[in-house]
Tab-separated table of C-alpha atoms in Angstrom:
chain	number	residue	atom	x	y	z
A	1	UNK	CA	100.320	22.565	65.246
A	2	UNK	CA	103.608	22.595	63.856
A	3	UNK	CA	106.638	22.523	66.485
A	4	UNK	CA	110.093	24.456	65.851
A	5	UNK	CA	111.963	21.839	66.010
A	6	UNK	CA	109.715	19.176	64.676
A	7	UNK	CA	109.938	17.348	60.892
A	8	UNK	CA	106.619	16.200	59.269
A	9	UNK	CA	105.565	12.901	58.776
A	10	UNK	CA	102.233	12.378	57.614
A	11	UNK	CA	101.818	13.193	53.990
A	12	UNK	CA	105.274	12.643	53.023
A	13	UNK	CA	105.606	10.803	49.832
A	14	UNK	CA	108.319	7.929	49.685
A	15	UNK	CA	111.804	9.613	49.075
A	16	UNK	CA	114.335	11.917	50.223
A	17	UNK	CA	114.174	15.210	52.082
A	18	UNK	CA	115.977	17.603	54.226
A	19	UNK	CA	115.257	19.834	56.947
A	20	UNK	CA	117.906	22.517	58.574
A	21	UNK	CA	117.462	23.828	62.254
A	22	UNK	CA	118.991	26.551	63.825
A	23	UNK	CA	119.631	25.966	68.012
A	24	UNK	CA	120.765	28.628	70.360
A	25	UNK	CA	119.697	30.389	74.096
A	26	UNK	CA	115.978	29.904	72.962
A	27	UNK	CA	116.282	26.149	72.277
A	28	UNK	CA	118.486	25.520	75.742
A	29	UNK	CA	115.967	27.940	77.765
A	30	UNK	CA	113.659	24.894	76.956
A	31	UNK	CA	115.054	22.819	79.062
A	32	UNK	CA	115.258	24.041	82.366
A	33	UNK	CA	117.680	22.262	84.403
A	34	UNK	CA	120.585	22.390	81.427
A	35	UNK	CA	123.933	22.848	82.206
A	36	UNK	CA	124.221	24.381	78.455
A	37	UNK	CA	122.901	27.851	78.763
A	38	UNK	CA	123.756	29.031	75.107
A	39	UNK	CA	125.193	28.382	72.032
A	40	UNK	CA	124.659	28.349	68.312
A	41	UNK	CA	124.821	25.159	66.661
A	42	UNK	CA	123.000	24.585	63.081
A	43	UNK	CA	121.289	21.001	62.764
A	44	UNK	CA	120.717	19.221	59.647
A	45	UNK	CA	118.199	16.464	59.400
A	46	UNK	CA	118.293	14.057	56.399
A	47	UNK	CA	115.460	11.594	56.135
A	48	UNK	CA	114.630	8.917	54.011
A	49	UNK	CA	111.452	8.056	53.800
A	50	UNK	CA	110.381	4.600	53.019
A	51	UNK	CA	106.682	2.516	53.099
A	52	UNK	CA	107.010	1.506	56.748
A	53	UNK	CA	109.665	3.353	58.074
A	54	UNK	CA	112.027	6.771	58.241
A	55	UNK	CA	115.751	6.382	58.357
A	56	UNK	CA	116.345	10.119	59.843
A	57	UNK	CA	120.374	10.754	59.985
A	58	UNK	CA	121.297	14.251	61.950
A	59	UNK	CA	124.025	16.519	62.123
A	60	UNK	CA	124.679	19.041	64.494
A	61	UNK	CA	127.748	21.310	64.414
A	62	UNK	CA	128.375	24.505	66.095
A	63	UNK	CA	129.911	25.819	69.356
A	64	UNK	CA	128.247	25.685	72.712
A	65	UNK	CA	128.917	27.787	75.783
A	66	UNK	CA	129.995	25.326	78.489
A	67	UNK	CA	132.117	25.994	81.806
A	68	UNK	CA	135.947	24.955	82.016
A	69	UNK	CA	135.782	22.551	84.627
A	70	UNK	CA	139.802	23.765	85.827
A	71	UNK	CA	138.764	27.689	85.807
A	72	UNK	CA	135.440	27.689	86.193
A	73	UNK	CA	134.666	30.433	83.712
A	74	UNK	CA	132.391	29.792	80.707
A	75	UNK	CA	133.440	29.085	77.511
A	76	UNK	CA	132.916	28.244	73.707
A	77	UNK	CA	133.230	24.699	73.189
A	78	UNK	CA	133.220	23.489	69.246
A	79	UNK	CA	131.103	20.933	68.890
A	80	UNK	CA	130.329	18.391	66.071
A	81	UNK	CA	128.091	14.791	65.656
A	82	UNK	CA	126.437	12.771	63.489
A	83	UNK	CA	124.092	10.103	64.787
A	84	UNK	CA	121.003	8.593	63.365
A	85	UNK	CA	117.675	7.528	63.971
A	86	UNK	CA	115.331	5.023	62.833
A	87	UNK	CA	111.297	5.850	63.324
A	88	UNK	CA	108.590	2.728	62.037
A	89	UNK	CA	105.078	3.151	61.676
A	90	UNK	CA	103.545	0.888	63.685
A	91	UNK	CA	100.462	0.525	66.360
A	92	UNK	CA	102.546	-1.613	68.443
A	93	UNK	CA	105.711	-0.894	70.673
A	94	UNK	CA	109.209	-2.408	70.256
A	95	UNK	CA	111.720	-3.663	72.942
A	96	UNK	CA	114.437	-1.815	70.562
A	97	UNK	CA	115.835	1.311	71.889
A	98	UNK	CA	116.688	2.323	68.750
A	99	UNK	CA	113.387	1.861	66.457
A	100	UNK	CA	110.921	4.709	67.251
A	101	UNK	CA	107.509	4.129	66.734
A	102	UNK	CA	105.513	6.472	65.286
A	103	UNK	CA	102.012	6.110	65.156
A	104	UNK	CA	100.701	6.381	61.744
A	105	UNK	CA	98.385	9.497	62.536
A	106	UNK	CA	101.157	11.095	63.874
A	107	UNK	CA	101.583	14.593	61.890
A	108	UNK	CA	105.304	15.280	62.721
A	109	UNK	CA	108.053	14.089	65.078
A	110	UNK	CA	109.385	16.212	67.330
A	111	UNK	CA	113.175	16.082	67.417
A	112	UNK	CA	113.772	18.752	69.958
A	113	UNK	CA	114.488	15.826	72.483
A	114	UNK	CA	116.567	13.524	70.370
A	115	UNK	CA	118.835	16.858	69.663
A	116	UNK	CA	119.139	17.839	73.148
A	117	UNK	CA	120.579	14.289	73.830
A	118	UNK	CA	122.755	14.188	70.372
A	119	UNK	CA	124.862	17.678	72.056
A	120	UNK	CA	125.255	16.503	75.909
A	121	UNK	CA	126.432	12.999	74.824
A	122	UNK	CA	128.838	14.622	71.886
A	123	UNK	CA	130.448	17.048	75.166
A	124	UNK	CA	133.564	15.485	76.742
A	125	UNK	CA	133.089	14.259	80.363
A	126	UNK	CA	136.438	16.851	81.458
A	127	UNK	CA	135.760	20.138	79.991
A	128	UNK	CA	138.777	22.529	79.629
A	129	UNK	CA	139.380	25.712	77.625
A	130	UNK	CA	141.651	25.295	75.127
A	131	UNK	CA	145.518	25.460	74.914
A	132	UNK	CA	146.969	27.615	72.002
A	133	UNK	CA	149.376	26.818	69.476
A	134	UNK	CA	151.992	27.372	72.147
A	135	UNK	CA	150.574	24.687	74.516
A	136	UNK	CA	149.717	27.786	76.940
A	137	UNK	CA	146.095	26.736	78.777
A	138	UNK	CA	143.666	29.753	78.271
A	139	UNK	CA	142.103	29.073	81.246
A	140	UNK	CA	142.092	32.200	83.809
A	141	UNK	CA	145.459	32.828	85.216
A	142	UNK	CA	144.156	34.074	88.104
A	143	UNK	CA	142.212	30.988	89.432
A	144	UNK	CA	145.568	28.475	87.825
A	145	UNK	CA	147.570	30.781	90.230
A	146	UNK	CA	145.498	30.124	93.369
A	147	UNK	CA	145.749	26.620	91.841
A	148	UNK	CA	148.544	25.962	91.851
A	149	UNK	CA	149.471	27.596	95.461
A	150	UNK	CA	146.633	25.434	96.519
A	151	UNK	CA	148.493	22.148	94.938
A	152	UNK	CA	151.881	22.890	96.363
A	153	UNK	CA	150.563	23.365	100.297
A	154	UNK	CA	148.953	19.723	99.730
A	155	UNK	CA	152.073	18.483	98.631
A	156	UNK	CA	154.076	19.959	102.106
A	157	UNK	CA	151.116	17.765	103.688
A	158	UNK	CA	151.052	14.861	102.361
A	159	UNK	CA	153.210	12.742	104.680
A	160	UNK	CA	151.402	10.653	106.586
A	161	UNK	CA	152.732	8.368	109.589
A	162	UNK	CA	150.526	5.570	108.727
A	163	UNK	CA	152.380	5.160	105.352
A	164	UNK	CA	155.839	6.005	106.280
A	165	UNK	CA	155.502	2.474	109.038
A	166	UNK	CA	154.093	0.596	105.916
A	167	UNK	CA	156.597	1.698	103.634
A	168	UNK	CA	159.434	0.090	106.425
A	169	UNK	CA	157.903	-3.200	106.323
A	170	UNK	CA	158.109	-3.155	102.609
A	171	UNK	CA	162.072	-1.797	102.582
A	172	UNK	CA	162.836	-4.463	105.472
């Protein structure tokens, strides 16, 4: 049975071939506990198929919907990365994390998995909505208001005895 997101394997002659798949809410709804919700990326699969092994080089591109981590409202995050795979045909396993081995009456390889991991690991660990052209954030004005009020109470608190003694011994 043929997956959605799979590429066949057995049966393909030595050379060149690609293979174009199109990931949105359907592909994230398969994985349930996702922080990515939606998007709509396209991902292009080049393989080269050899006697003993597939070189397998992907590119995904696209937006996702991700939330501003300043704002908290979601947004569409661009998104781009190319990474690449190697798959052998072998009976026996590899300590190599990254040879796959695929066994050689394996029908297809499922890349569902490898593309989930390709998109979270291409995401930037802060994730903030854009500034425009005018270096104005985009985030919700509301919740930067609240903020900032937020910010500037912490500042009038932010003396602390314990500090103001140490910082004596340092001036004396």
């Amino acid at each position: 049975m043929s997956g959605q997101f799979s590429i066949p394997v057995k049966g393909l002659a030595v050379g060149y071939y690609s293979f174009d798949f199109e990931i949105d809410k359907k592909f994230f709804d398969l994985f349930e506990e996702s922080e990515i919700k939606n998007g709509s990326l396209k991902a292009t699969v080049k393989a080269e198929k050899g006697a003993t092994h597939i070189d397998i080089s992907v590119v995904i591109e696209g937006h996702v919907e991700v939330i501003c981590d300043r704002c908290l409202e979601s947004f569409a995050f661009p998104l781009y990365c190319e990474n690449r795979l190697i798959a052998e045909f072998s009976g026996e396993n590899t300590d190599d994390p990254d040879i796959l081995i695929i066994s050689h009456d394996e029908p297809e390889l499922d890349m569902k998995q490898y593309f989930y991991e390709f998109i979270l690991l291409a995401l930037p660990i802060q994730r903030i909505h854009p500034e425009s052209k005018d270096g104005i954030s985009s985030c919700n004005p509301t919740m930067i208001k609240k903020l900032d009020e937020h910010r500037s109470i912490e500042d009038d608190n932010n003396n602390d005895p314990r500090w103001d003694a140490l910082k004596n011994l340092k001036n004396n």
